[in-house]
Coordinates of C-alpha atoms in Angstrom, one line a residue:
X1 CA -4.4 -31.1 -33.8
X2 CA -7.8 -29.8 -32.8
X3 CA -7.9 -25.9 -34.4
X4 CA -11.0 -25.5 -32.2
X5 CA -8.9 -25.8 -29.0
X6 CA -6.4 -24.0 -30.6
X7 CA -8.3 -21.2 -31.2
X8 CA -10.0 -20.8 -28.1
X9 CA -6.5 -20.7 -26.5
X10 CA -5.2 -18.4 -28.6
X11 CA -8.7 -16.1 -27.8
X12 CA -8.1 -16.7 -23.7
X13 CA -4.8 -15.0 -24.5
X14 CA -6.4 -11.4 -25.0
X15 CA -8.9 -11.8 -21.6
X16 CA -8.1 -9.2 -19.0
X17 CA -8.4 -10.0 -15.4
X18 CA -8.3 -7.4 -12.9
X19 CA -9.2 -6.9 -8.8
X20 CA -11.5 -4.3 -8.6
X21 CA -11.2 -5.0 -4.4
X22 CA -10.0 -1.4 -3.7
X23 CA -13.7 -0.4 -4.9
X24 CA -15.5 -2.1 -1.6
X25 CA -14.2 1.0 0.9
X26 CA -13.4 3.3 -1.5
X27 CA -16.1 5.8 -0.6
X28 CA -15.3 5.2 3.1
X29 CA -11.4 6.0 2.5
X30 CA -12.6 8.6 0.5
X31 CA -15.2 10.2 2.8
X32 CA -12.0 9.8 5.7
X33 CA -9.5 11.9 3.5
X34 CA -12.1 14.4 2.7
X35 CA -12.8 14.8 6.7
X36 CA -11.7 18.2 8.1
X37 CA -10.6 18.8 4.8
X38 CA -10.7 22.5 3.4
X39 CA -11.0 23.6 0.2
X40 CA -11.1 21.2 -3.1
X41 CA -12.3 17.7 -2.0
X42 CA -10.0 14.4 -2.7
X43 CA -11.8 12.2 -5.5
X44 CA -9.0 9.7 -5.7
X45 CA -7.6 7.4 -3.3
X46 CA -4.4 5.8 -2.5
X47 CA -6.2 2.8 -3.0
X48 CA -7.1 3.6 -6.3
X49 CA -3.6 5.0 -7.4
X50 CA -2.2 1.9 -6.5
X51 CA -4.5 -0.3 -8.7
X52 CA -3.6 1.6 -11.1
X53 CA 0.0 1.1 -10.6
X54 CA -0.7 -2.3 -11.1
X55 CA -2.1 -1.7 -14.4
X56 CA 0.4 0.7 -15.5
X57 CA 3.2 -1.9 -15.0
X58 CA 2.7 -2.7 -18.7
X59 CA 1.5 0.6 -20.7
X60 CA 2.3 4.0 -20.5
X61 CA 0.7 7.1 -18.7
X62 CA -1.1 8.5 -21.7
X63 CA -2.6 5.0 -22.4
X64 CA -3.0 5.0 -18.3
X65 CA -5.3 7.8 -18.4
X66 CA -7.5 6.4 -21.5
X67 CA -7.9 3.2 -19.5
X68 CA -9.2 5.6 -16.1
X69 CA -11.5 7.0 -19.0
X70 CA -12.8 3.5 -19.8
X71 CA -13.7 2.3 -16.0
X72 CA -15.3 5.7 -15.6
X73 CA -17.5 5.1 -18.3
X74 CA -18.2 1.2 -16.6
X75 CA -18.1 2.0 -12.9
X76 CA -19.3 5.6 -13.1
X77 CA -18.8 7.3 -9.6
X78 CA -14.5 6.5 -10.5
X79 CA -13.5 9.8 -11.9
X80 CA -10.9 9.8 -15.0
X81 CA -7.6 11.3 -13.8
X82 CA -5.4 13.5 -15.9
X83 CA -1.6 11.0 -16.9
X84 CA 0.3 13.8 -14.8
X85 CA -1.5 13.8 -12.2
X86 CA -1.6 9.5 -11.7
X87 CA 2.4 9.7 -12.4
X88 CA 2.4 12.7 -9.4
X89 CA 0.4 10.6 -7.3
X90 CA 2.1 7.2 -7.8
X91 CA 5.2 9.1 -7.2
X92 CA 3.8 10.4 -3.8
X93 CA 3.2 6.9 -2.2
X94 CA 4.8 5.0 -0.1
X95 CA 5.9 1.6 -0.6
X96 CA 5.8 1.1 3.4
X97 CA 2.9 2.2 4.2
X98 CA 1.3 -1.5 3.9
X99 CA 3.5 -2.9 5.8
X100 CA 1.9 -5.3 8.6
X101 CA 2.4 -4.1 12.5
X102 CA 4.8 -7.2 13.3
X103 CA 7.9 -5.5 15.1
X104 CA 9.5 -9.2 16.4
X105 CA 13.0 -10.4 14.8
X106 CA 12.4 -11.9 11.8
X107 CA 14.1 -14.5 9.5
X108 CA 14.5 -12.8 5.5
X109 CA 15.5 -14.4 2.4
X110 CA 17.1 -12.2 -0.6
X111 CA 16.1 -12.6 -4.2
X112 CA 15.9 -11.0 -7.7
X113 CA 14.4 -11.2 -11.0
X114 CA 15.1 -9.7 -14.3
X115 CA 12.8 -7.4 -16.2
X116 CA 14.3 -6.9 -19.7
X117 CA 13.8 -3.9 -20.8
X118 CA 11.8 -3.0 -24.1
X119 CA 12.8 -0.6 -27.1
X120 CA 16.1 0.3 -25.2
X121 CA 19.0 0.0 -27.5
X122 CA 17.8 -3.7 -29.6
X123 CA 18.7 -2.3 -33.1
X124 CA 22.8 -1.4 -31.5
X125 CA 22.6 -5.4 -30.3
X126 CA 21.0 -6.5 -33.6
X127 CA 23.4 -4.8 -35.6
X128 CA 26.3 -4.5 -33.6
X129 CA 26.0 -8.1 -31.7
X130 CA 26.1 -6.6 -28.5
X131 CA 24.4 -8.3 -25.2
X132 CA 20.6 -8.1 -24.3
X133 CA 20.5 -5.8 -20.8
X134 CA 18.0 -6.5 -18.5
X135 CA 17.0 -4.6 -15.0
X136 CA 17.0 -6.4 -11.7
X137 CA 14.2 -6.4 -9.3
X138 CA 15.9 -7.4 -5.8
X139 CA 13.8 -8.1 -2.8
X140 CA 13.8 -8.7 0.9
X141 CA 10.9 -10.8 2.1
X142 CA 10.0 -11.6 5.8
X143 CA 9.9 -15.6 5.2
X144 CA 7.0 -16.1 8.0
X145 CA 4.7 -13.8 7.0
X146 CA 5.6 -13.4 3.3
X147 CA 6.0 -9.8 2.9
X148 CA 8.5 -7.6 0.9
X149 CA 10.4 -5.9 3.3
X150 CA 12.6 -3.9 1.1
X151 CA 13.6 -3.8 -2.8
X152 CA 16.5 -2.4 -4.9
X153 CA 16.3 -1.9 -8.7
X154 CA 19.6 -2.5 -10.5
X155 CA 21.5 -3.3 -13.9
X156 CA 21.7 -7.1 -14.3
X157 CA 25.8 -6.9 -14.0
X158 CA 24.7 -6.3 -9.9
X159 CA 24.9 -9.4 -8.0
X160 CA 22.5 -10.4 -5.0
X161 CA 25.4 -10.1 -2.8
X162 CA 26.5 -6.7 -3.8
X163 CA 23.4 -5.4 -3.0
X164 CA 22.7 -7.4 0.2
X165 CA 24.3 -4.6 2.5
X166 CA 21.4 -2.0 1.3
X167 CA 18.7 -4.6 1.2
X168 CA 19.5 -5.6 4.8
X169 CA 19.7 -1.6 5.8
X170 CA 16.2 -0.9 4.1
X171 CA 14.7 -3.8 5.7
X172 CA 16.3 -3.3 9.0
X173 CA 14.4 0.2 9.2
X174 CA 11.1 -1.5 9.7
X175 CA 12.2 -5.0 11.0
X176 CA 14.8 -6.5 13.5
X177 CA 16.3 -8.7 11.7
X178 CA 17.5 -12.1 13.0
X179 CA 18.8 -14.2 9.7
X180 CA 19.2 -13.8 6.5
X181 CA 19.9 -16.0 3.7
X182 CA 20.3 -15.7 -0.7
X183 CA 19.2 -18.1 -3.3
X184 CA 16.7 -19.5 -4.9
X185 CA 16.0 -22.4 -2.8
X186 CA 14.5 -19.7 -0.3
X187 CA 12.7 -18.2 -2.9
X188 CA 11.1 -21.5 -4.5
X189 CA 9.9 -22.4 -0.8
X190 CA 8.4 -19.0 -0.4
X191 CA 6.3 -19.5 -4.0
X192 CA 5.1 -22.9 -2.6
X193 CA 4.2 -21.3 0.4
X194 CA 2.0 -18.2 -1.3
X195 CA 0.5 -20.9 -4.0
X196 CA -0.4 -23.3 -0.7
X197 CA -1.3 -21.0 1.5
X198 CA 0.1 -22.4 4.3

């Protein structure tokens, strides 16, 4: 066993990669919310809130505002927002807002995937034998264009087709929806697709 390799790998574990794409319009969205505006300017954008949603999918708000702190200090004209006011803001967007302008019939394919969730109950099942409860994620995605069209979040005793009806009825409020279909076999082609780009 080479340690050196080893010990890179285990080093690569702790690199952080991040997109910092929402920076190239940010002061052009900014200067556009800010337009006509009275009173206090905006200094964050939606842009920016949603980065950090991205971010925040794995620490809490308090550490959420340290980390705004941080890229202040490295990108300076970011300004450091206060943990209520990112959860307010995240809370604020919408989730459809990014949707493309495609209003044809489209064909959708219905998934989920578990999230199990941390520090929720583990010393009950250690001691008590009970089962390890997960959340599911469960998404409609258009399978041309490959965009989420609607999610659900659930316990992992809901199954994809019990939830189908309320998928298809979110969905159906931005698409026209031709076909649908569940399983995995969708979902797999839809991952080749996004890692081919084709």
């Amino acid at each position: 066993m080479d340690w050196r390799l080893v010990d890179e790998r285990l080093i690569r574990r702790g690199e952080l990669l991040l997109s910092l794409d929402f920076l190239e319009g940010y002061d052009y969205e900014l200067s556009l919310l800010n337009d006509g505006e009275v009173g206090r300017p905006f200094k964050i954008t939606d842009r920016y809130i949603v980065f950090l949603a991205v971010v925040r999918f794995s620490m809490p708000y308090r550490q959420l505002e340290g980390f705004t702190r941080a890229l202040s200090r490295l990108i300076p004209r970011l300004p450091t927002i206060d943990y209520s006011w990112i959860r307010r803001c995240m809370l604020g967007l919408s989730p459809y807002e990014s949707l493309s302008g495609y209003y044809g019939a489209v064909a959708i394919a219905v998934d989920s995937s578990g999230v199990s969730v941390h520090r929720c109950g583990g010393w009950v099942e250690r001691i008590y034998g009970g089962k390890k409860r997960y959340v599911k994620i469960h998404f409609t995605v258009d399978v041309k264009i490959k965009e989420i069209l609607a999610m659900d979040v659930t316990t992992d005793d809901i199954h994809d087709s019990k939830a189908l009806p309320s998928l298809i009825a979110n969905a159906s409020r931005h698409r026209l929806i031709s076909e649908h279909t569940i399983g995995r076999k969708i979902f797999f082609t839809l991952c080749r697709c996004w890692a081919t780009g084709t």
